[in-house]
Amino acid sequence: MSFESIPKILEQLQIETLYQQQPLQRLLDCWEEVVGKVIATHTQPISIEREVLWVATSGAAWAQNLTFERQKLLKKLNQILPTPLVDIRFSTARWQRTKKKPLRQQNISSAEHPSYLGNIVDRNQNIHSLPKNPHTAFADWSQTIKRRSQSLPLCPNCESPTPGGELERWGVCSICAARSF
Ligand SMILES: [Zn+2]
């Protein structure tokens, strides 16, 4: 083997690798155009394995709805792709939370807000974990408030849960303190 042939082999390997990656790359380039902007934000094409496209979705409802739509999507995609796909599988399993970083940060700050009502705004959550109706949503919320107040010390005067800072300052809760002024 001559030294010259090594770069040539490497070049050939590179071309082969590129060729194998190409269908997915090509698909990623046109994905938003095919499915539309809204679906594109809730989906992430992961891989093409044996002519089956695997797509991660942000939630179970998206996976379910898109599964019903997949024949229409296949038709559109096969007009663009060099090698036709036989099927598309949608699953939440490989959804990358990191892709939605700005949204996650927003969720964290809303969860810290005192009037936060649970998982309603968390798009990464499975839809089945959402409260079923306003009644259960309220029950969840009051449970959270109850848990939160149980960890607070009690005011020695009226026995209501009181932030430690208030007890330190006045020896009673702010309401009792206001009454004594
Ligand atoms: Zn009090």
Short mmCIF file of C-alpha atoms and ligand atoms in Angstrom, two decimals:
data_model
loop_
_atom_site.label_atom_id
_atom_site.label_comp_id
_atom_site.label_asym_id
_atom_site.label_seq_id
_atom_site.Cartn_x
_atom_site.Cartn_y
_atom_site.Cartn_z
CA MET A 1 0.00 0.00 0.00
CA SER A 2 1.44 3.35 -0.98
CA PHE A 3 1.26 6.39 1.28
CA GLU A 4 -0.77 8.18 -1.32
CA SER A 5 -3.65 5.77 -1.04
CA ILE A 6 -4.31 6.52 2.65
CA PRO A 7 -5.74 10.01 2.09
CA LYS A 8 -7.75 8.53 -0.74
CA ILE A 9 -9.21 5.85 1.54
CA LEU A 10 -10.02 8.46 4.16
CA GLU A 11 -11.70 10.60 1.56
CA GLN A 12 -13.76 7.65 0.42
CA LEU A 13 -14.78 6.87 4.01
CA GLN A 14 -15.81 10.46 4.50
CA ILE A 15 -17.94 10.38 1.37
CA GLU A 16 -19.61 7.17 2.55
CA THR A 17 -20.30 8.65 5.99
CA LEU A 18 -21.79 11.75 4.38
CA TYR A 19 -23.92 9.62 2.15
CA GLN A 20 -25.30 7.70 5.13
CA GLN A 21 -26.06 10.87 7.08
CA GLN A 22 -27.57 12.60 4.10
CA PRO A 23 -31.21 11.41 4.25
CA LEU A 24 -31.67 12.58 7.85
CA GLN A 25 -29.85 15.85 7.18
CA ARG A 26 -31.97 16.44 4.12
CA LEU A 27 -35.09 15.65 6.11
CA LEU A 28 -34.08 18.02 8.93
CA ASP A 29 -33.59 20.79 6.37
CA CYS A 30 -37.12 20.49 5.05
CA TRP A 31 -38.93 19.28 8.20
CA GLU A 32 -40.39 22.62 9.25
CA GLU A 33 -41.50 23.34 5.70
CA VAL A 34 -43.31 19.98 5.46
CA VAL A 35 -44.98 19.81 8.87
CA GLY A 36 -45.41 23.52 9.54
CA LYS A 37 -43.98 25.75 12.24
CA VAL A 38 -46.27 24.64 15.10
CA ILE A 39 -45.65 20.91 14.64
CA ALA A 40 -41.95 21.57 14.06
CA THR A 41 -41.58 23.09 17.55
CA HIS A 42 -43.14 19.96 19.10
CA THR A 43 -41.19 17.41 17.07
CA GLN A 44 -37.58 16.40 16.53
CA PRO A 45 -36.62 13.88 13.82
CA ILE A 46 -34.12 11.55 15.53
CA SER A 47 -33.05 8.91 13.04
CA ILE A 48 -33.89 6.88 9.96
CA GLU A 49 -33.58 3.15 10.59
CA ARG A 50 -34.47 0.67 7.83
CA GLU A 51 -36.53 3.27 5.97
CA VAL A 52 -38.49 4.11 9.12
CA LEU A 53 -38.25 7.66 10.40
CA TRP A 54 -38.19 8.05 14.19
CA VAL A 55 -39.51 11.34 15.49
CA ALA A 56 -39.48 12.50 19.11
CA THR A 57 -42.48 14.58 20.21
CA SER A 58 -42.91 16.97 23.11
CA GLY A 59 -45.96 15.11 24.42
CA ALA A 60 -48.08 11.97 24.08
CA ALA A 61 -50.93 13.88 22.42
CA TRP A 62 -48.62 15.05 19.65
CA ALA A 63 -47.35 11.50 19.09
CA GLN A 64 -50.93 10.23 18.86
CA ASN A 65 -52.23 12.94 16.51
CA LEU A 66 -49.22 12.76 14.22
CA THR A 67 -49.48 8.99 14.01
CA PHE A 68 -52.93 9.49 12.46
CA GLU A 69 -51.46 12.05 10.03
CA ARG A 70 -48.40 10.02 9.09
CA GLN A 71 -49.55 8.83 5.65
CA LYS A 72 -50.00 12.44 4.58
CA LEU A 73 -46.57 13.34 5.95
CA LEU A 74 -44.95 10.32 4.29
CA LYS A 75 -46.33 11.37 0.93
CA LYS A 76 -44.94 14.89 1.28
CA LEU A 77 -41.55 13.72 2.61
CA ASN A 78 -41.09 11.09 -0.09
CA GLN A 79 -41.43 13.76 -2.74
CA ILE A 80 -38.36 15.48 -1.26
CA LEU A 81 -36.15 12.67 0.05
CA PRO A 82 -33.65 10.77 -2.16
CA THR A 83 -34.65 7.42 -0.60
CA PRO A 84 -38.34 6.89 0.23
CA LEU A 85 -39.50 6.18 3.77
CA VAL A 86 -41.93 3.35 4.51
CA ASP A 87 -43.22 4.62 7.86
CA ILE A 88 -42.88 7.20 10.60
CA ARG A 89 -42.91 6.41 14.32
CA PHE A 90 -43.66 9.12 16.86
CA SER A 91 -42.65 8.81 20.49
CA THR A 92 -42.01 11.08 23.46
CA ALA A 93 -39.17 8.79 24.61
CA ARG A 94 -36.27 10.61 23.01
CA TRP A 95 -37.56 14.17 23.32
CA GLN A 96 -34.65 16.37 24.35
CA ARG A 97 -35.68 18.78 27.02
CA THR A 98 -32.56 20.83 26.43
CA LYS A 99 -33.88 21.84 22.99
CA LYS A 100 -36.50 24.01 24.71
CA LYS A 101 -34.17 25.73 27.13
CA PRO A 102 -35.77 29.21 27.10
CA LEU A 103 -39.18 27.65 27.69
CA ARG A 104 -37.90 25.53 30.58
CA GLN A 105 -36.47 28.57 32.29
CA GLN A 106 -39.82 30.28 31.90
CA ASN A 107 -41.53 27.27 33.46
CA ILE A 108 -39.20 27.27 36.42
CA SER A 109 -39.96 30.88 37.21
CA SER A 110 -43.74 30.33 36.90
CA ALA A 111 -43.47 27.29 39.21
CA GLU A 112 -41.88 29.54 41.80
CA HIS A 113 -44.76 31.99 41.61
CA PRO A 114 -47.15 31.65 44.60
CA SER A 115 -50.21 31.33 42.35
CA TYR A 116 -48.64 28.59 40.21
CA LEU A 117 -51.33 25.96 39.46
CA GLY A 118 -49.27 22.85 38.80
CA ASN A 119 -48.14 21.48 35.45
CA ILE A 120 -50.62 23.27 33.19
CA VAL A 121 -48.01 25.38 31.39
CA ASP A 122 -45.31 22.70 31.22
CA ARG A 123 -45.28 21.57 27.59
CA ASN A 124 -42.77 18.81 28.38
CA GLN A 125 -45.24 17.10 30.68
CA ASN A 126 -47.17 14.09 29.56
CA ILE A 127 -50.78 15.16 28.93
CA HIS A 128 -52.13 12.42 31.22
CA SER A 129 -50.63 14.10 34.27
CA LEU A 130 -52.73 17.25 33.77
CA PRO A 131 -55.66 17.83 36.12
CA LYS A 132 -58.81 16.33 34.60
CA ASN A 133 -61.13 19.20 35.46
CA PRO A 134 -61.21 22.50 37.37
CA HIS A 135 -62.25 20.65 40.53
CA THR A 136 -59.16 18.40 40.63
CA ALA A 137 -57.00 21.35 39.60
CA PHE A 138 -58.27 23.23 42.64
CA ALA A 139 -57.78 20.20 44.88
CA ASP A 140 -54.17 19.86 43.68
CA TRP A 141 -53.61 23.51 44.30
CA SER A 142 -55.02 23.52 47.84
CA GLN A 143 -52.92 20.41 48.63
CA THR A 144 -49.82 22.32 47.56
CA ILE A 145 -50.76 25.33 49.66
CA LYS A 146 -51.49 23.06 52.65
CA ARG A 147 -48.12 21.31 52.29
CA ARG A 148 -46.41 24.66 52.01
CA SER A 149 -48.08 26.08 55.15
CA GLN A 150 -47.45 22.90 57.18
CA SER A 151 -43.73 23.52 56.95
CA LEU A 152 -44.15 27.01 58.45
CA PRO A 153 -43.95 27.70 62.21
CA LEU A 154 -47.17 28.71 63.95
CA CYS A 155 -47.91 32.14 65.36
CA PRO A 156 -48.04 31.72 69.21
CA ASN A 157 -51.00 34.11 69.38
CA CYS A 158 -53.43 32.95 66.63
CA GLU A 159 -51.74 29.64 65.68
CA SER A 160 -51.77 30.33 61.92
CA PRO A 161 -48.74 29.32 59.81
CA THR A 162 -46.32 32.23 59.82
CA PRO A 163 -43.10 32.94 57.93
CA GLY A 164 -40.11 32.62 60.25
CA GLY A 165 -39.03 36.17 59.44
CA GLU A 166 -42.21 37.58 60.97
CA LEU A 167 -41.81 35.59 64.20
CA GLU A 168 -38.21 36.73 64.46
CA ARG A 169 -39.21 40.35 64.07
CA TRP A 170 -42.42 40.62 66.10
CA GLY A 171 -42.69 37.31 67.98
CA VAL A 172 -46.14 36.86 66.34
CA CYS A 173 -47.53 36.81 62.77
CA SER A 174 -47.83 40.06 60.83
CA ILE A 175 -51.61 40.18 61.37
CA CYS A 176 -51.31 39.87 65.14
CA ALA A 177 -48.42 42.33 65.09
CA ALA A 178 -50.55 44.86 63.15
CA ARG A 179 -53.34 44.50 65.71
CA SER A 180 -51.04 45.29 68.60
CA PHE A 181 -49.74 48.50 67.03
ZN ZN B 1 -51.02 35.61 64.69
#
